[in-house]
CSV table of C-alpha atoms in Angstrom, one decimal:
chain,number,residue,atom,x,y,z
S,1255,MET,CA,30.3,0.5,20.5
S,1256,THR,CA,27.4,-1.5,18.9
S,1257,HIS,CA,24.3,0.5,18.4
S,1258,SER,CA,20.9,-0.9,19.1
S,1259,ILE,CA,18.2,0.2,16.2
S,1260,THR,CA,14.6,-1.0,16.7
S,1261,VAL,CA,12.5,-1.1,13.3
S,1262,LEU,CA,8.7,-1.1,13.8
S,1263,GLY,CA,6.8,-2.9,11.0
S,1264,ALA,CA,7.6,-6.0,8.9
S,1265,GLY,CA,6.1,-4.7,5.7
S,1266,PHE,CA,7.8,-3.0,2.7
S,1267,ALA,CA,9.0,-0.1,4.6
S,1268,GLY,CA,10.4,-1.9,7.4
S,1269,LEU,CA,12.0,-4.7,5.5
S,1270,SER,CA,13.5,-2.3,3.0
S,1271,THR,CA,15.1,-0.3,6.0
S,1272,VAL,CA,16.4,-3.4,7.5
S,1273,HIS,CA,18.0,-4.3,4.1
S,1274,ALA,CA,19.6,-0.9,3.7
S,1275,LEU,CA,20.9,-0.6,7.2
S,1276,ARG,CA,22.4,-3.9,7.0
S,1277,ARG,CA,24.2,-3.0,3.6
S,1278,ARG,CA,25.8,-0.1,5.0
S,1279,ASP,CA,26.5,-1.5,8.5
S,1280,PRO,CA,27.4,-5.4,9.3
S,1281,ARG,CA,27.9,-4.8,12.8
S,1282,VAL,CA,24.8,-2.8,14.0
S,1283,GLN,CA,22.2,-4.6,16.3
S,1284,ILE,CA,18.6,-4.5,14.6
S,1285,THR,CA,15.5,-5.6,16.2
S,1286,LEU,CA,12.3,-5.7,14.4
S,1287,VAL,CA,8.9,-5.6,16.1
S,1288,ALA,CA,5.8,-7.1,14.1
S,1289,PRO,CA,3.2,-9.4,14.9
S,1290,ARG,CA,4.3,-12.3,12.9
S,1291,PRO,CA,7.7,-13.0,11.2
S,1292,GLU,CA,6.0,-13.1,7.7
S,1293,LEU,CA,5.8,-10.3,4.6
S,1294,HIS,CA,2.4,-10.1,2.9
S,1295,TYR,CA,2.9,-9.3,-0.7
S,1296,LEU,CA,-0.2,-7.3,-1.0
S,1297,PRO,CA,0.6,-6.1,-4.7
S,1298,GLY,CA,-0.3,-9.7,-5.6
S,1299,ILE,CA,-3.8,-9.6,-4.1
S,1300,ILE,CA,-5.2,-8.3,-7.2
S,1301,TRP,CA,-4.7,-11.7,-8.9
S,1302,ILE,CA,-6.5,-13.8,-6.1
S,1303,PRO,CA,-10.1,-13.1,-7.4
S,1304,SER,CA,-9.0,-14.7,-10.6
S,1305,GLY,CA,-6.9,-17.6,-9.0
S,1306,LEU,CA,-3.6,-16.4,-10.5
S,1307,ARG,CA,-2.3,-16.0,-6.8
S,1308,THR,CA,-3.0,-17.9,-3.6
S,1309,ARG,CA,-2.5,-17.1,-0.2
S,1310,GLU,CA,0.3,-19.5,0.2
S,1311,GLN,CA,2.2,-17.7,-2.8
S,1312,LEU,CA,1.9,-14.2,-1.2
S,1313,VAL,CA,2.7,-14.9,2.5
S,1314,VAL,CA,6.6,-15.2,2.9
S,1315,SER,CA,8.2,-16.5,6.0
S,1316,LEU,CA,10.8,-14.1,7.3
S,1317,ASP,CA,12.9,-16.5,9.6
S,1318,ARG,CA,15.6,-17.3,7.1
S,1319,TYR,CA,15.9,-13.5,6.2
S,1320,PHE,CA,16.1,-12.4,9.6
S,1321,ASP,CA,18.8,-15.0,10.2
S,1322,ARG,CA,20.6,-13.9,7.3
S,1323,MET,CA,20.5,-10.3,8.2
S,1324,ARG,CA,21.2,-11.0,11.8
S,1325,VAL,CA,17.8,-9.5,12.9
S,1326,GLN,CA,16.3,-10.0,16.5
S,1327,PHE,CA,12.5,-10.4,15.9
S,1328,ARG,CA,10.2,-9.5,18.5
S,1329,ALA,CA,6.7,-11.0,18.0
S,1330,ALA,CA,4.5,-8.1,19.4
S,1331,GLU,CA,2.1,-5.2,18.7
S,1332,VAL,CA,3.3,-1.8,19.4
S,1333,THR,CA,1.4,0.1,21.7
S,1334,GLY,CA,3.3,3.3,22.8
S,1335,LEU,CA,6.5,5.2,23.1
S,1336,ARG,CA,8.5,6.8,26.0
S,1337,GLU,CA,11.5,8.9,26.7
S,1338,GLY,CA,11.2,10.6,23.2
S,1339,GLY,CA,11.1,7.4,21.3
S,1340,ARG,CA,14.1,5.7,23.3
S,1341,VAL,CA,11.6,3.0,24.7
S,1342,VAL,CA,9.1,1.2,22.5
S,1343,GLU,CA,6.1,0.0,24.7
S,1344,THR,CA,4.7,-3.5,23.0
S,1345,THR,CA,2.6,-6.3,24.0
S,1346,ALA,CA,5.5,-8.3,24.8
S,1347,GLY,CA,7.3,-5.8,27.0
S,1348,ASP,CA,9.4,-2.8,26.7
S,1349,LEU,CA,12.2,-2.3,24.1
S,1350,ALA,CA,15.0,0.2,24.5
S,1351,ASN,CA,17.1,1.8,21.4
S,1352,ASP,CA,19.4,3.9,20.4
S,1353,ALA,CA,17.6,4.9,17.2
S,1354,LEU,CA,14.0,4.1,15.8
S,1355,VAL,CA,12.3,3.6,12.5
S,1356,ILE,CA,8.6,3.8,12.5
S,1357,ALA,CA,7.4,1.7,9.5
S,1358,THR,CA,4.1,0.2,10.8
S,1359,GLY,CA,2.0,1.5,7.9
S,1360,GLY,CA,-1.4,3.2,7.9
S,1361,ARG,CA,-4.8,2.2,8.5
S,1362,PHE,CA,-8.1,3.0,6.5
S,1363,ILE,CA,-10.5,5.4,7.7
S,1364,LYS,CA,-13.9,3.7,8.4
S,1365,LYS,CA,-16.1,6.4,9.4
S,1366,LEU,CA,-18.5,6.3,6.4
S,1367,PRO,CA,-21.8,4.8,7.6
S,1368,GLY,CA,-22.4,1.5,6.2
S,1369,ILE,CA,-18.9,0.7,5.5
S,1370,GLU,CA,-19.4,-2.7,6.9
S,1371,HIS,CA,-21.2,-3.4,3.7
S,1372,ALA,CA,-18.2,-3.0,1.6
S,1373,ILE,CA,-14.9,-5.0,1.3
S,1374,THR,CA,-11.7,-2.9,1.7
S,1375,PRO,CA,-9.3,-5.0,-0.8
S,1376,CYS,CA,-6.0,-3.8,0.4
S,1377,GLU,CA,-6.7,-4.5,4.2
S,1378,GLY,CA,-5.2,-7.8,3.3
S,1379,ILE,CA,-5.1,-11.2,1.6
S,1380,ALA,CA,-8.4,-12.3,3.5
S,1381,ALA,CA,-10.3,-9.4,2.0
S,1382,ALA,CA,-9.1,-10.4,-1.6
S,1383,GLU,CA,-10.2,-13.8,-0.7
S,1384,ARG,CA,-14.0,-12.7,0.2
S,1385,ILE,CA,-13.8,-11.0,-3.1
S,1386,ARG,CA,-12.8,-14.1,-5.0
S,1387,ASP,CA,-15.5,-16.3,-3.1
S,1388,ARG,CA,-18.3,-13.6,-3.6
S,1389,LEU,CA,-17.5,-13.5,-7.3
S,1390,ARG,CA,-17.7,-17.3,-7.6
S,1391,GLU,CA,-21.1,-17.3,-5.7
S,1392,MET,CA,-22.7,-14.5,-7.6
S,1393,GLN,CA,-24.9,-15.3,-10.8
S,1394,GLY,CA,-25.1,-11.7,-11.9
S,1395,GLY,CA,-25.7,-8.2,-10.6
S,1396,THR,CA,-24.0,-4.9,-10.0
S,1397,ILE,CA,-20.5,-4.8,-8.7
S,1398,ALA,CA,-19.5,-1.4,-7.4
S,1399,LEU,CA,-15.9,-0.3,-6.9
S,1400,GLY,CA,-14.4,2.8,-5.8
S,1401,PHE,CA,-12.2,4.8,-3.7
S,1402,ALA,CA,-12.0,8.1,-1.9
S,1403,GLY,CA,-9.1,10.1,0.0
S,1404,ASN,CA,-8.5,11.5,3.4
S,1405,PRO,CA,-10.0,14.9,3.4
S,1406,ASN,CA,-7.3,16.2,5.7
S,1407,GLU,CA,-4.3,14.8,3.5
S,1408,PRO,CA,-5.1,14.1,0.0
S,1409,SER,CA,-1.9,12.2,-0.5
S,1410,ALA,CA,-2.9,9.7,2.0
S,1411,MET,CA,-4.8,7.6,-0.2
S,1412,ARG,CA,-4.4,4.3,-2.3
S,1413,GLY,CA,-6.6,4.2,-5.5
S,1414,GLY,CA,-4.3,2.5,-7.9
S,1415,PRO,CA,-5.3,-1.0,-7.0
S,1416,MET,CA,-8.9,-0.1,-7.3
S,1417,PHE,CA,-8.3,0.3,-11.0
S,1418,GLU,CA,-6.4,-3.1,-11.1
S,1419,PHE,CA,-9.5,-5.0,-9.1
S,1420,LEU,CA,-12.0,-3.0,-11.8
S,1421,PHE,CA,-10.3,-4.1,-14.9
S,1422,GLY,CA,-9.3,-7.6,-13.5
S,1423,ILE,CA,-12.7,-8.4,-12.6
S,1424,ASP,CA,-13.9,-7.4,-15.8
S,1425,ALA,CA,-11.6,-9.4,-17.6
S,1426,GLN,CA,-12.0,-12.2,-15.5
S,1427,LEU,CA,-16.0,-12.3,-16.0
S,1428,ARG,CA,-15.3,-12.1,-19.8
S,1429,ARG,CA,-12.7,-15.1,-19.5
S,1430,GLU,CA,-15.4,-16.9,-17.7
S,1431,GLY,CA,-18.1,-16.2,-20.3
S,1432,ARG,CA,-20.6,-14.3,-18.0
S,1433,ARG,CA,-19.8,-10.6,-18.4
S,1434,GLU,CA,-23.0,-9.6,-19.9
S,1435,ARG,CA,-24.8,-10.6,-16.4
S,1436,PHE,CA,-23.0,-8.2,-14.6
S,1437,GLU,CA,-23.0,-4.4,-14.5
S,1438,LEU,CA,-19.7,-2.8,-13.2
S,1439,VAL,CA,-20.0,1.0,-11.7
S,1440,PHE,CA,-16.9,2.7,-10.8
S,1441,PHE,CA,-17.5,5.5,-8.2
S,1442,SER,CA,-15.5,8.2,-6.6
S,1443,PRO,CA,-16.0,11.7,-5.1
S,1444,ALA,CA,-13.3,12.8,-7.4
S,1445,ALA,CA,-14.3,14.0,-10.8
S,1446,GLU,CA,-11.0,13.0,-12.1
S,1447,PRO,CA,-10.0,10.0,-10.2
S,1448,GLY,CA,-6.5,8.9,-10.6
S,1449,ASN,CA,-5.1,12.1,-11.0
S,1450,ARG,CA,-2.1,11.3,-9.1
S,1451,LEU,CA,-1.1,9.4,-12.0
S,1452,GLY,CA,-1.0,12.2,-14.3
S,1453,PRO,CA,-3.9,13.9,-16.7
S,1454,LYS,CA,-2.7,11.3,-19.3
S,1455,ALA,CA,-3.5,8.4,-17.0
S,1456,VAL,CA,-6.8,9.8,-16.0
S,1457,ARG,CA,-7.9,10.1,-19.6
S,1458,HIS,CA,-6.6,6.6,-20.5
S,1459,LEU,CA,-8.5,5.1,-17.5
S,1460,LEU,CA,-11.7,6.6,-18.2
S,1461,ALA,CA,-11.6,5.8,-21.8
S,1462,GLU,CA,-10.6,2.4,-21.1
S,1463,MET,CA,-13.5,2.2,-18.3
S,1464,ASN,CA,-16.1,3.2,-21.4
S,1465,ARG,CA,-14.4,0.9,-24.0
S,1466,ARG,CA,-15.1,-2.1,-21.3
S,1467,GLY,CA,-18.8,-0.6,-20.9
S,1468,ILE,CA,-18.0,0.2,-17.3
S,1469,ARG,CA,-20.5,2.8,-15.8
S,1470,THR,CA,-19.0,5.8,-13.8
S,1471,HIS,CA,-20.4,7.6,-10.9
S,1472,LEU,CA,-17.8,10.5,-10.2
S,1473,GLY,CA,-17.7,13.9,-8.4
S,1474,HIS,CA,-20.3,13.3,-5.8
S,1475,LYS,CA,-19.4,13.1,-2.0
S,1476,LEU,CA,-20.3,9.9,-0.5
S,1477,LYS,CA,-23.1,9.7,1.9
S,1478,ARG,CA,-23.3,6.1,3.1
S,1479,PHE,CA,-23.5,2.6,1.9
S,1480,ASP,CA,-26.5,0.3,2.5
S,1481,ALA,CA,-26.4,-3.5,2.2
S,1482,ASP,CA,-27.9,-3.3,-1.3
S,1483,ARG,CA,-26.7,0.3,-2.9
S,1484,VAL,CA,-24.4,3.1,-2.8
S,1485,VAL,CA,-25.8,6.5,-1.7
S,1486,THR,CA,-23.9,9.7,-2.6
S,1487,GLU,CA,-24.9,13.4,-2.8
S,1488,GLY,CA,-25.3,13.0,-6.4
S,1489,GLY,CA,-27.6,10.2,-6.3
S,1490,GLU,CA,-27.6,6.4,-5.4
S,1491,PHE,CA,-27.4,3.1,-7.3
S,1492,PRO,CA,-28.1,-0.4,-6.6
S,1493,ALA,CA,-25.0,-2.8,-5.7
S,1494,ASP,CA,-24.9,-6.5,-4.9
S,1495,LEU,CA,-21.1,-6.4,-4.0
S,1496,ILE,CA,-19.3,-3.2,-3.0
S,1497,LEU,CA,-15.4,-2.9,-3.2
S,1498,PHE,CA,-14.4,0.4,-1.5
S,1499,MET,CA,-10.9,1.9,-0.5
S,1500,PRO,CA,-11.3,4.8,2.0
S,1501,GLY,CA,-8.5,7.3,2.6
S,1502,MET,CA,-5.7,6.3,5.1
S,1503,THR,CA,-4.8,7.9,8.4
S,1504,GLY,CA,-2.3,6.9,11.1
S,1505,ASN,CA,-2.0,3.8,13.2
S,1506,ALA,CA,-4.1,3.6,16.3
S,1507,TRP,CA,-1.1,3.2,18.5
S,1508,PHE,CA,0.1,6.9,17.4
S,1509,ASP,CA,-2.6,8.3,19.5
S,1510,ALA,CA,-0.8,7.0,22.7
S,1511,THR,CA,2.2,9.0,21.8
S,1512,ASP,CA,3.3,12.5,21.4
S,1513,LEU,CA,4.6,12.2,18.1
S,1514,PRO,CA,3.9,15.0,15.8
S,1515,ARG,CA,1.0,14.4,13.7
S,1516,SER,CA,0.1,15.8,10.0
S,1517,PRO,CA,-3.5,17.2,9.4
S,1518,GLY,CA,-4.5,13.6,8.1
S,1519,GLY,CA,-3.1,11.7,11.3
S,1520,LEU,CA,0.1,10.5,10.0
S,1521,VAL,CA,3.4,11.0,11.7
S,1522,GLN,CA,5.1,14.2,10.4
S,1523,ALA,CA,8.6,13.8,8.7
S,1524,ASP,CA,11.0,16.0,7.1
S,1525,ALA,CA,12.7,15.5,3.7
S,1526,HIS,CA,15.3,13.3,5.6
S,1527,CYS,CA,12.6,11.0,7.0
S,1528,ARG,CA,13.4,12.2,10.5
S,1529,VAL,CA,10.5,13.1,13.0
S,1530,PRO,CA,11.0,16.8,13.8
S,1531,GLY,CA,11.6,17.6,17.5
S,1532,ARG,CA,12.6,13.8,18.1
S,1533,GLU,CA,16.2,12.6,18.4
S,1534,ARG,CA,17.0,9.7,16.1
S,1535,VAL,CA,13.4,8.9,15.4
S,1536,TYR,CA,12.6,8.2,11.8
S,1537,VAL,CA,9.5,7.2,10.1
S,1538,VAL,CA,9.4,5.4,6.4
S,1539,GLY,CA,6.4,4.3,4.1
S,1540,ASP,CA,2.7,5.0,4.7
S,1541,SER,CA,3.1,5.8,8.4
S,1542,GLY,CA,4.6,9.3,7.5
S,1543,SER,CA,3.6,12.5,5.8
S,1544,PHE,CA,6.3,13.7,4.0
S,1545,PRO,CA,7.1,17.0,2.2
S,1546,GLY,CA,6.6,16.8,-1.8
S,1547,PRO,CA,4.2,16.9,-4.4
S,1548,ASP,CA,0.5,16.2,-3.9
S,1549,TRP,CA,0.8,13.2,-6.1
S,1550,MET,CA,3.6,11.4,-4.0
S,1551,PRO,CA,2.2,7.9,-3.9
S,1552,LYS,CA,1.7,5.6,-1.1
S,1553,GLN,CA,3.1,2.5,-2.7
S,1554,ALA,CA,6.0,0.0,-1.9
S,1555,HIS,CA,8.4,1.7,-4.2
S,1556,MET,CA,8.3,5.0,-2.4
S,1557,ALA,CA,8.9,3.2,0.7
S,1558,ASP,CA,11.9,1.6,-0.6
S,1559,LEU,CA,13.3,5.0,-1.5
S,1560,GLN,CA,12.4,6.5,1.6
S,1561,ALA,CA,14.2,3.5,3.6
S,1562,ALA,CA,17.4,4.0,1.7
S,1563,ALA,CA,17.5,7.8,2.9
S,1564,ALA,CA,16.4,7.1,6.4
S,1565,ALA,CA,18.9,4.2,6.8
S,1566,ALA,CA,21.8,6.7,5.8
S,1567,ASN,CA,20.7,9.5,8.0
S,1568,LEU,CA,20.3,7.1,10.9
S,1569,LEU,CA,23.6,5.7,10.7
S,1570,GLY,CA,25.1,9.0,10.1
S,1571,ASP,CA,23.4,10.2,13.2
S,1572,LEU,CA,24.5,7.5,15.3
S,1573,SER,CA,28.1,7.9,14.3
S,1574,GLY,CA,28.3,11.5,15.0
S,1575,ARG,CA,28.2,12.6,11.2
S,1576,PRO,CA,24.8,13.6,10.6
S,1577,ALA,CA,24.0,13.1,6.9
S,1578,ASN,CA,21.1,14.8,5.0
S,1579,GLU,CA,20.3,12.3,2.5
S,1580,THR,CA,16.8,12.7,0.6
S,1581,PHE,CA,14.7,10.7,-1.4
S,1582,LYS,CA,13.3,10.9,-4.8
S,1583,VAL,CA,9.8,11.4,-5.5
S,1584,GLU,CA,8.7,8.8,-8.1
S,1585,LEU,CA,5.6,6.9,-9.1
S,1586,VAL,CA,6.0,3.8,-10.9
S,1587,CYS,CA,2.7,1.5,-11.7
S,1588,ILE,CA,1.7,-1.0,-14.0
S,1589,VAL,CA,-2.0,-1.0,-13.9
S,1590,ASP,CA,-2.7,-4.6,-14.4
S,1591,ALA,CA,-6.0,-6.3,-16.0
S,1592,ILE,CA,-4.9,-9.9,-15.7
S,1593,ASP,CA,-3.2,-10.5,-18.9
S,1594,HIS,CA,-2.3,-7.3,-19.9
S,1595,GLY,CA,-0.9,-4.0,-18.2
S,1596,THR,CA,-0.6,-0.1,-18.7
S,1597,LEU,CA,2.6,1.5,-17.4
S,1598,VAL,CA,2.5,4.6,-15.6
S,1599,PHE,CA,5.6,6.7,-14.7
S,1600,ARG,CA,5.9,10.3,-13.0
S,1601,ASP,CA,8.6,12.2,-11.2
S,1602,VAL,CA,9.1,15.9,-10.9
S,1603,ARG,CA,10.1,16.3,-14.5
S,1604,ARG,CA,8.3,13.6,-16.5
S,1605,ASN,CA,4.8,12.0,-16.7
S,1606,VAL,CA,4.8,8.9,-19.2
S,1607,LEU,CA,2.0,6.5,-19.9
S,1608,LEU,CA,2.7,3.4,-21.9
S,1609,PRO,CA,-0.6,1.8,-23.5
S,1610,SER,CA,-1.6,-1.6,-22.4
S,1611,ALA,CA,0.4,-4.8,-23.5
S,1612,ARG,CA,0.7,-8.2,-22.4
S,1613,ALA,CA,4.5,-7.4,-21.7
S,1614,PHE,CA,3.5,-5.1,-18.8
S,1615,HIS,CA,1.6,-8.0,-17.1
S,1616,TRP,CA,4.6,-10.3,-17.2
S,1617,ALA,CA,6.8,-7.6,-16.2
S,1618,LYS,CA,4.8,-7.2,-12.9
S,1619,ARG,CA,4.8,-10.8,-12.4
S,1620,ALA,CA,8.6,-10.8,-13.0
S,1621,PHE,CA,9.1,-8.0,-10.5
S,1622,GLU,CA,7.1,-9.7,-8.0
S,1623,TRP,CA,9.4,-12.9,-8.4
S,1624,ASN,CA,12.7,-10.8,-8.1
S,1625,TYR,CA,11.2,-8.8,-5.1
S,1626,LEU,CA,10.4,-11.8,-3.2
S,1627,ARG,CA,13.5,-13.9,-4.0
S,1628,ARG,CA,15.5,-11.6,-1.4
S,1629,TYR,CA,13.0,-12.8,1.4
S,1630,ARG,CA,12.7,-16.4,0.6
């Protein structure tokens, strides 16, 4: 009997799940649901403002990859689930399955008053292009960059890219010979932003801001954004351009289901990527809330590790030999600044920081090339 597996999402989590499934079972039927057969390589958007990357370089067609992996692609958006996950409701009709993997990512919390005045960089390539265009137009002024978390789930946040945009914009303006016309301000309600990277990283990042002449406004709860300023409970400051990464929560379509949810609105998962109380329903990547340390990252590397565990357990469950694979909790990050990068590594035993070096920038670019080669 050939089992039918449905994977929801064509981001890192969904594609890593496909890869892991196919590596373990060449016969299983895989259907992937996403709006478009494309991978948007979002780690590369940090280089769009400086011109190191363009949209065309970061959008990868998945048609040939799906052909190689023998994946049936369904162009649709997910709207709900029925029958305990055995039926997926989509804008292109219902889809039945023997096992389901939810990998549709998360969404940013847009509740802060005036958030429409800010650009959220990780919303996608278009957001990074808006930053590029605004920087080109500006003759000077104050650029405010910051991030916050989900108050109900501290791990549901993505702060790392904001450090990269901060240092990248600083380096870009210096390269263009106009840094002295701008003030850069980094803000966060956290007194020690980036603490998920570890204490060494926090000290290094704050010292680097000081060295670059970047002002900080830390430890004050955000009240609102105006068109020309950032307002916090600890004061306000003017801003001609605001870049802000809010905390993350679950997809809107989760609300149309009875999936168990975490306090922060994500799909609840156990250590094996199974959704509790659901038969053969799994979650991978940013969609899920997993047990583990509070510094567990929301990043592609973590999604890859979870996808491998989910695939092994799913195929075991389908074959009647339940598996209990778990995933490593590991943070690997190169904080890039256009031509240099700082390497941060953290697991349950170690926290390593290697200072800024040109080699790490090129390592990040080499990783991108190698990662995308699988899909091109």
